[in-house]
Amino acid sequence: MEPTRILNNEHRVIEQVLDCLEVMARRCRQDGRLDGASAREAIDFFRNYADRCHHGKEEQQLFPMMEARGFPAESGPVAVMRIEHEDGRALIRQMEGAIEEAAAGAEPACAAFVRAALGYLGLLRDHIRKEDHCLFPMAEQALSTQDTQQLGELFARADAAEFGLDERQRLLDLADRLAERFDVARGRVESVYGEPSRCG
Ligand SMILES: [Fe+2]
Ligand SMILES: [Fe+2]
């Protein structure tokens, strides 16, 4: 599978959990109390799957290869993507910091959680749209066949040897448990490392 297609597939799973987060935030606002256990699971997913596994491959493998093929590191689309990853990390910390008190029904903490969650939802959905429709097509044009093959090997190594396929599967299972709990549609994804395909 093309490396950018692996990232597209990961986007679909991230969107699935973003949809769950949206329901959590809406209920928190309506009920004045956050489902703390589900929010902690969502943070686990965003921190480890969306950030460490997915943004990790973008920041450590894809972006450096794009920079080596002429995309500037300090400005332009790659630099913007790196800044948005950092903005997302800050919002994850804000959500996490509000969970305990929001789960106990404290109004300011509920408001803080909802504010950070809505910020994260908007940021990530927009970020994913830019990557799917602009950045990845630009990368596919700029990278040679050899680059693409090398990138695929680097991704496989990052996922299997550094991140771990068991951890990856744990987080995919978590994403599906959350989707079931919040009655959210599953992202349609292809099998990358032999996990069950969800192409329908
Ligand atoms: Fe990204
Ligand atoms: Fe991405």
PDB file of C-alpha atoms and ligand atoms in Angstrom:
ATOM      1  CA  MET A   1       0.000   0.000   0.000  1.00  0.00           C
ATOM      2  CA  GLU A   2       1.229   3.515  -0.839  1.00  0.00           C
ATOM      3  CA  PRO A   3       2.538   5.228   2.300  1.00  0.00           C
ATOM      4  CA  THR A   4       0.182   8.194   1.863  1.00  0.00           C
ATOM      5  CA  ARG A   5      -2.702   5.727   1.602  1.00  0.00           C
ATOM      6  CA  ILE A   6      -1.697   4.271   4.975  1.00  0.00           C
ATOM      7  CA  LEU A   7      -1.954   7.789   6.406  1.00  0.00           C
ATOM      8  CA  ASN A   8      -5.338   8.362   4.655  1.00  0.00           C
ATOM      9  CA  ASN A   9      -6.609   5.166   6.275  1.00  0.00           C
ATOM     10  CA  GLU A  10      -5.379   6.285   9.691  1.00  0.00           C
ATOM     11  CA  HIS A  11      -7.245   9.569   9.174  1.00  0.00           C
ATOM     12  CA  ARG A  12     -10.514   7.651   8.856  1.00  0.00           C
ATOM     13  CA  VAL A  13      -9.985   6.020  12.279  1.00  0.00           C
ATOM     14  CA  ILE A  14      -8.997   9.366  13.834  1.00  0.00           C
ATOM     15  CA  GLU A  15     -12.194  10.933  12.427  1.00  0.00           C
ATOM     16  CA  GLN A  16     -14.195   8.096  13.985  1.00  0.00           C
ATOM     17  CA  VAL A  17     -12.891   8.994  17.464  1.00  0.00           C
ATOM     18  CA  LEU A  18     -13.307  12.733  16.747  1.00  0.00           C
ATOM     19  CA  ASP A  19     -17.004  11.986  16.119  1.00  0.00           C
ATOM     20  CA  CYS A  20     -17.106  10.230  19.530  1.00  0.00           C
ATOM     21  CA  LEU A  21     -15.421  13.213  21.182  1.00  0.00           C
ATOM     22  CA  GLU A  22     -18.052  15.496  19.646  1.00  0.00           C
ATOM     23  CA  VAL A  23     -20.837  13.448  21.284  1.00  0.00           C
ATOM     24  CA  MET A  24     -18.961  13.494  24.632  1.00  0.00           C
ATOM     25  CA  ALA A  25     -18.592  17.285  24.466  1.00  0.00           C
ATOM     26  CA  ARG A  26     -22.253  17.785  23.539  1.00  0.00           C
ATOM     27  CA  ARG A  27     -23.449  15.569  26.407  1.00  0.00           C
ATOM     28  CA  CYS A  28     -21.053  17.288  28.816  1.00  0.00           C
ATOM     29  CA  ARG A  29     -22.590  20.634  27.885  1.00  0.00           C
ATOM     30  CA  GLN A  30     -26.163  19.300  28.147  1.00  0.00           C
ATOM     31  CA  ASP A  31     -25.741  17.268  31.357  1.00  0.00           C
ATOM     32  CA  GLY A  32     -23.207  19.450  33.163  1.00  0.00           C
ATOM     33  CA  ARG A  33     -21.081  16.366  33.779  1.00  0.00           C
ATOM     34  CA  LEU A  34     -18.449  14.603  31.659  1.00  0.00           C
ATOM     35  CA  ASP A  35     -18.199  10.844  31.084  1.00  0.00           C
ATOM     36  CA  GLY A  36     -14.679  10.768  32.532  1.00  0.00           C
ATOM     37  CA  ALA A  37     -13.846   7.149  31.672  1.00  0.00           C
ATOM     38  CA  SER A  38     -14.719   7.626  27.982  1.00  0.00           C
ATOM     39  CA  ALA A  39     -12.892  10.961  27.851  1.00  0.00           C
ATOM     40  CA  ARG A  40      -9.743   9.320  29.271  1.00  0.00           C
ATOM     41  CA  GLU A  41     -10.003   6.580  26.627  1.00  0.00           C
ATOM     42  CA  ALA A  42     -10.348   9.210  23.893  1.00  0.00           C
ATOM     43  CA  ILE A  43      -7.269  11.038  25.210  1.00  0.00           C
ATOM     44  CA  ASP A  44      -5.353   7.726  25.246  1.00  0.00           C
ATOM     45  CA  PHE A  45      -6.329   7.242  21.579  1.00  0.00           C
ATOM     46  CA  PHE A  46      -5.503  10.794  20.464  1.00  0.00           C
ATOM     47  CA  ARG A  47      -2.199  10.896  22.324  1.00  0.00           C
ATOM     48  CA  ASN A  48      -0.987   7.485  21.238  1.00  0.00           C
ATOM     49  CA  TYR A  49      -2.627   6.641  17.906  1.00  0.00           C
ATOM     50  CA  ALA A  50      -3.321  10.081  16.392  1.00  0.00           C
ATOM     51  CA  ASP A  51      -0.178  11.715  17.724  1.00  0.00           C
ATOM     52  CA  ARG A  52       2.542   9.185  18.518  1.00  0.00           C
ATOM     53  CA  CYS A  53       1.774   6.625  15.785  1.00  0.00           C
ATOM     54  CA  HIS A  54       0.250   8.791  13.021  1.00  0.00           C
ATOM     55  CA  HIS A  55       1.790  12.246  13.470  1.00  0.00           C
ATOM     56  CA  GLY A  56       5.001  10.437  14.411  1.00  0.00           C
ATOM     57  CA  LYS A  57       5.229   8.893  10.930  1.00  0.00           C
ATOM     58  CA  GLU A  58       4.411  12.229   9.314  1.00  0.00           C
ATOM     59  CA  GLU A  59       6.945  14.212  11.362  1.00  0.00           C
ATOM     60  CA  GLN A  60       9.767  11.699  11.417  1.00  0.00           C
ATOM     61  CA  GLN A  61       9.444  10.026   8.007  1.00  0.00           C
ATOM     62  CA  LEU A  62       7.174  11.833   5.508  1.00  0.00           C
ATOM     63  CA  PHE A  63       7.967  15.486   6.222  1.00  0.00           C
ATOM     64  CA  PRO A  64      11.785  15.038   6.275  1.00  0.00           C
ATOM     65  CA  MET A  65      11.566  13.222   2.935  1.00  0.00           C
ATOM     66  CA  MET A  66       9.426  16.029   1.484  1.00  0.00           C
ATOM     67  CA  GLU A  67      11.930  18.570   2.827  1.00  0.00           C
ATOM     68  CA  ALA A  68      14.748  16.626   1.171  1.00  0.00           C
ATOM     69  CA  ARG A  69      12.815  16.951  -2.120  1.00  0.00           C
ATOM     70  CA  GLY A  70      12.567  20.741  -1.887  1.00  0.00           C
ATOM     71  CA  PHE A  71       9.637  21.579   0.401  1.00  0.00           C
ATOM     72  CA  PRO A  72      10.791  24.297   2.824  1.00  0.00           C
ATOM     73  CA  ALA A  73      11.007  23.321   6.499  1.00  0.00           C
ATOM     74  CA  GLU A  74      10.482  26.806   7.960  1.00  0.00           C
ATOM     75  CA  SER A  75       7.475  27.967   5.940  1.00  0.00           C
ATOM     76  CA  GLY A  76       4.788  26.603   3.630  1.00  0.00           C
ATOM     77  CA  PRO A  77       2.548  23.560   3.948  1.00  0.00           C
ATOM     78  CA  VAL A  78       4.920  21.202   5.808  1.00  0.00           C
ATOM     79  CA  ALA A  79       5.763  23.852   8.410  1.00  0.00           C
ATOM     80  CA  VAL A  80       2.036  24.583   8.891  1.00  0.00           C
ATOM     81  CA  MET A  81       1.322  20.888   9.444  1.00  0.00           C
ATOM     82  CA  ARG A  82       4.046  20.698  12.127  1.00  0.00           C
ATOM     83  CA  ILE A  83       2.601  23.765  13.904  1.00  0.00           C
ATOM     84  CA  GLU A  84      -0.896  22.244  13.834  1.00  0.00           C
ATOM     85  CA  HIS A  85       0.420  19.024  15.397  1.00  0.00           C
ATOM     86  CA  GLU A  86       1.839  21.142  18.255  1.00  0.00           C
ATOM     87  CA  ASP A  87      -1.459  23.035  18.599  1.00  0.00           C
ATOM     88  CA  GLY A  88      -3.250  19.685  18.859  1.00  0.00           C
ATOM     89  CA  ARG A  89      -0.907  18.543  21.652  1.00  0.00           C
ATOM     90  CA  ALA A  90      -1.693  21.681  23.638  1.00  0.00           C
ATOM     91  CA  LEU A  91      -5.451  21.059  23.255  1.00  0.00           C
ATOM     92  CA  ILE A  92      -5.044  17.417  24.351  1.00  0.00           C
ATOM     93  CA  ARG A  93      -3.310  18.673  27.521  1.00  0.00           C
ATOM     94  CA  GLN A  94      -6.149  21.152  28.113  1.00  0.00           C
ATOM     95  CA  MET A  95      -8.811  18.457  27.727  1.00  0.00           C
ATOM     96  CA  GLU A  96      -6.892  16.083  29.978  1.00  0.00           C
ATOM     97  CA  GLY A  97      -6.445  18.759  32.638  1.00  0.00           C
ATOM     98  CA  ALA A  98     -10.209  19.334  32.848  1.00  0.00           C
ATOM     99  CA  ILE A  99     -11.387  15.689  32.914  1.00  0.00           C
ATOM    100  CA  GLU A 100     -11.303  14.954  36.643  1.00  0.00           C
ATOM    101  CA  GLU A 101     -13.262  18.023  37.733  1.00  0.00           C
ATOM    102  CA  ALA A 102     -15.596  17.915  34.728  1.00  0.00           C
ATOM    103  CA  ALA A 103     -16.438  14.293  35.575  1.00  0.00           C
ATOM    104  CA  ALA A 104     -17.331  15.481  39.090  1.00  0.00           C
ATOM    105  CA  GLY A 105     -19.722  18.048  37.597  1.00  0.00           C
ATOM    106  CA  ALA A 106     -17.722  21.245  38.121  1.00  0.00           C
ATOM    107  CA  GLU A 107     -19.140  23.786  35.682  1.00  0.00           C
ATOM    108  CA  PRO A 108     -15.910  25.676  34.845  1.00  0.00           C
ATOM    109  CA  ALA A 109     -14.107  22.395  34.152  1.00  0.00           C
ATOM    110  CA  CYS A 110     -16.982  21.203  31.926  1.00  0.00           C
ATOM    111  CA  ALA A 111     -16.798  24.472  30.008  1.00  0.00           C
ATOM    112  CA  ALA A 112     -12.999  24.146  29.722  1.00  0.00           C
ATOM    113  CA  PHE A 113     -13.270  20.560  28.465  1.00  0.00           C
ATOM    114  CA  VAL A 114     -15.936  21.458  25.886  1.00  0.00           C
ATOM    115  CA  ARG A 115     -13.938  24.473  24.699  1.00  0.00           C
ATOM    116  CA  ALA A 116     -10.734  22.432  24.243  1.00  0.00           C
ATOM    117  CA  ALA A 117     -12.617  19.505  22.666  1.00  0.00           C
ATOM    118  CA  LEU A 118     -14.340  21.767  20.112  1.00  0.00           C
ATOM    119  CA  GLY A 119     -10.991  23.409  19.368  1.00  0.00           C
ATOM    120  CA  TYR A 120      -9.369  20.008  18.837  1.00  0.00           C
ATOM    121  CA  LEU A 121     -12.248  18.783  16.645  1.00  0.00           C
ATOM    122  CA  GLY A 122     -12.051  21.816  14.385  1.00  0.00           C
ATOM    123  CA  LEU A 123      -8.267  21.755  14.211  1.00  0.00           C
ATOM    124  CA  LEU A 124      -7.906  18.043  13.432  1.00  0.00           C
ATOM    125  CA  ARG A 125     -10.767  17.839  10.925  1.00  0.00           C
ATOM    126  CA  ASP A 126      -9.371  20.792   9.023  1.00  0.00           C
ATOM    127  CA  HIS A 127      -5.808  19.441   9.288  1.00  0.00           C
ATOM    128  CA  ILE A 128      -6.882  16.049   7.937  1.00  0.00           C
ATOM    129  CA  ARG A 129      -8.740  17.681   5.052  1.00  0.00           C
ATOM    130  CA  LYS A 130      -5.633  19.687   4.101  1.00  0.00           C
ATOM    131  CA  GLU A 131      -3.399  16.616   4.216  1.00  0.00           C
ATOM    132  CA  ASP A 132      -5.800  14.362   2.282  1.00  0.00           C
ATOM    133  CA  HIS A 133      -6.535  16.901  -0.447  1.00  0.00           C
ATOM    134  CA  CYS A 134      -3.377  19.023  -0.699  1.00  0.00           C
ATOM    135  CA  LEU A 135      -0.285  17.839   1.145  1.00  0.00           C
ATOM    136  CA  PHE A 136      -0.357  14.131   0.317  1.00  0.00           C
ATOM    137  CA  PRO A 137      -1.115  14.672  -3.404  1.00  0.00           C
ATOM    138  CA  MET A 138       1.822  17.137  -3.473  1.00  0.00           C
ATOM    139  CA  ALA A 139       4.037  14.528  -1.796  1.00  0.00           C
ATOM    140  CA  GLU A 140       2.975  11.841  -4.277  1.00  0.00           C
ATOM    141  CA  GLN A 141       3.975  14.147  -7.143  1.00  0.00           C
ATOM    142  CA  ALA A 142       7.317  15.109  -5.626  1.00  0.00           C
ATOM    143  CA  LEU A 143       8.545  11.707  -4.440  1.00  0.00           C
ATOM    144  CA  SER A 144      10.162   9.239  -6.819  1.00  0.00           C
ATOM    145  CA  THR A 145       9.160   5.572  -6.976  1.00  0.00           C
ATOM    146  CA  GLN A 146      12.279   4.776  -4.963  1.00  0.00           C
ATOM    147  CA  ASP A 147      11.379   7.422  -2.341  1.00  0.00           C
ATOM    148  CA  THR A 148       7.881   5.982  -2.035  1.00  0.00           C
ATOM    149  CA  GLN A 149       9.233   2.474  -1.569  1.00  0.00           C
ATOM    150  CA  GLN A 150      11.709   3.672   1.048  1.00  0.00           C
ATOM    151  CA  LEU A 151       8.985   5.623   2.852  1.00  0.00           C
ATOM    152  CA  GLY A 152       6.804   2.511   2.955  1.00  0.00           C
ATOM    153  CA  GLU A 153       9.682   0.568   4.534  1.00  0.00           C
ATOM    154  CA  LEU A 154      10.284   3.343   7.076  1.00  0.00           C
ATOM    155  CA  PHE A 155       6.567   3.372   7.989  1.00  0.00           C
ATOM    156  CA  ALA A 156       6.506  -0.395   8.456  1.00  0.00           C
ATOM    157  CA  ARG A 157       9.585  -0.212  10.665  1.00  0.00           C
ATOM    158  CA  ALA A 158       8.145   2.676  12.709  1.00  0.00           C
ATOM    159  CA  ASP A 159       4.844   0.873  13.231  1.00  0.00           C
ATOM    160  CA  ALA A 160       6.201  -2.600  13.922  1.00  0.00           C
ATOM    161  CA  ALA A 161       9.550  -2.044  15.625  1.00  0.00           C
ATOM    162  CA  GLU A 162       9.101   1.318  17.322  1.00  0.00           C
ATOM    163  CA  PHE A 163       5.374   1.752  17.959  1.00  0.00           C
ATOM    164  CA  GLY A 164       4.371  -1.907  18.077  1.00  0.00           C
ATOM    165  CA  LEU A 165       1.612  -3.703  16.174  1.00  0.00           C
ATOM    166  CA  ASP A 166       0.005  -4.903  19.427  1.00  0.00           C
ATOM    167  CA  GLU A 167      -0.258  -1.309  20.661  1.00  0.00           C
ATOM    168  CA  ARG A 168      -1.629  -0.258  17.271  1.00  0.00           C
ATOM    169  CA  GLN A 169      -4.277  -2.983  17.462  1.00  0.00           C
ATOM    170  CA  ARG A 170      -5.129  -2.075  21.077  1.00  0.00           C
ATOM    171  CA  LEU A 171      -5.882   1.485  19.955  1.00  0.00           C
ATOM    172  CA  LEU A 172      -7.907   0.374  16.905  1.00  0.00           C
ATOM    173  CA  ASP A 173      -9.985  -1.829  19.230  1.00  0.00           C
ATOM    174  CA  LEU A 174     -10.399   1.129  21.589  1.00  0.00           C
ATOM    175  CA  ALA A 175     -11.597   3.291  18.659  1.00  0.00           C
ATOM    176  CA  ASP A 176     -14.222   0.670  17.821  1.00  0.00           C
ATOM    177  CA  ARG A 177     -15.417   0.307  21.426  1.00  0.00           C
ATOM    178  CA  LEU A 178     -15.888   4.073  21.603  1.00  0.00           C
ATOM    179  CA  ALA A 179     -17.758   4.108  18.251  1.00  0.00           C
ATOM    180  CA  GLU A 180     -20.106   1.440  19.526  1.00  0.00           C
ATOM    181  CA  ARG A 181     -20.650   3.234  22.847  1.00  0.00           C
ATOM    182  CA  PHE A 182     -21.423   6.570  21.174  1.00  0.00           C
ATOM    183  CA  ASP A 183     -23.267   5.108  18.173  1.00  0.00           C
ATOM    184  CA  VAL A 184     -20.798   6.587  15.704  1.00  0.00           C
ATOM    185  CA  ALA A 185     -20.114   5.132  12.239  1.00  0.00           C
ATOM    186  CA  ARG A 186     -16.814   3.310  11.852  1.00  0.00           C
ATOM    187  CA  GLY A 187     -14.235   4.729   9.453  1.00  0.00           C
ATOM    188  CA  ARG A 188     -13.897   2.618   6.310  1.00  0.00           C
ATOM    189  CA  VAL A 189     -10.301   1.427   6.375  1.00  0.00           C
ATOM    190  CA  GLU A 190      -8.227  -1.155   4.558  1.00  0.00           C
ATOM    191  CA  SER A 191      -6.021  -3.732   6.216  1.00  0.00           C
ATOM    192  CA  VAL A 192      -2.448  -2.446   6.523  1.00  0.00           C
ATOM    193  CA  TYR A 193      -0.680  -5.015   8.706  1.00  0.00           C
ATOM    194  CA  GLY A 194      -3.089  -7.917   8.552  1.00  0.00           C
ATOM    195  CA  GLU A 195      -5.648  -6.473  10.942  1.00  0.00           C
ATOM    196  CA  PRO A 196      -9.282  -7.057   9.920  1.00  0.00           C
ATOM    197  CA  SER A 197     -10.243  -4.851   6.966  1.00  0.00           C
ATOM    198  CA  ARG A 198     -13.240  -2.552   7.401  1.00  0.00           C
ATOM    199  CA  CYS A 199     -13.854  -1.761   3.733  1.00  0.00           C
ATOM    200  CA  GLY A 200     -17.349  -3.264   3.826  1.00  0.00           C
TER     201      GLY A 200
HETATM  202 FE    FE B   1      -0.624  15.724  10.229  1.00  0.00          FE
HETATM  203 FE    FE B   2      -2.299  13.140   9.201  1.00  0.00          FE
END
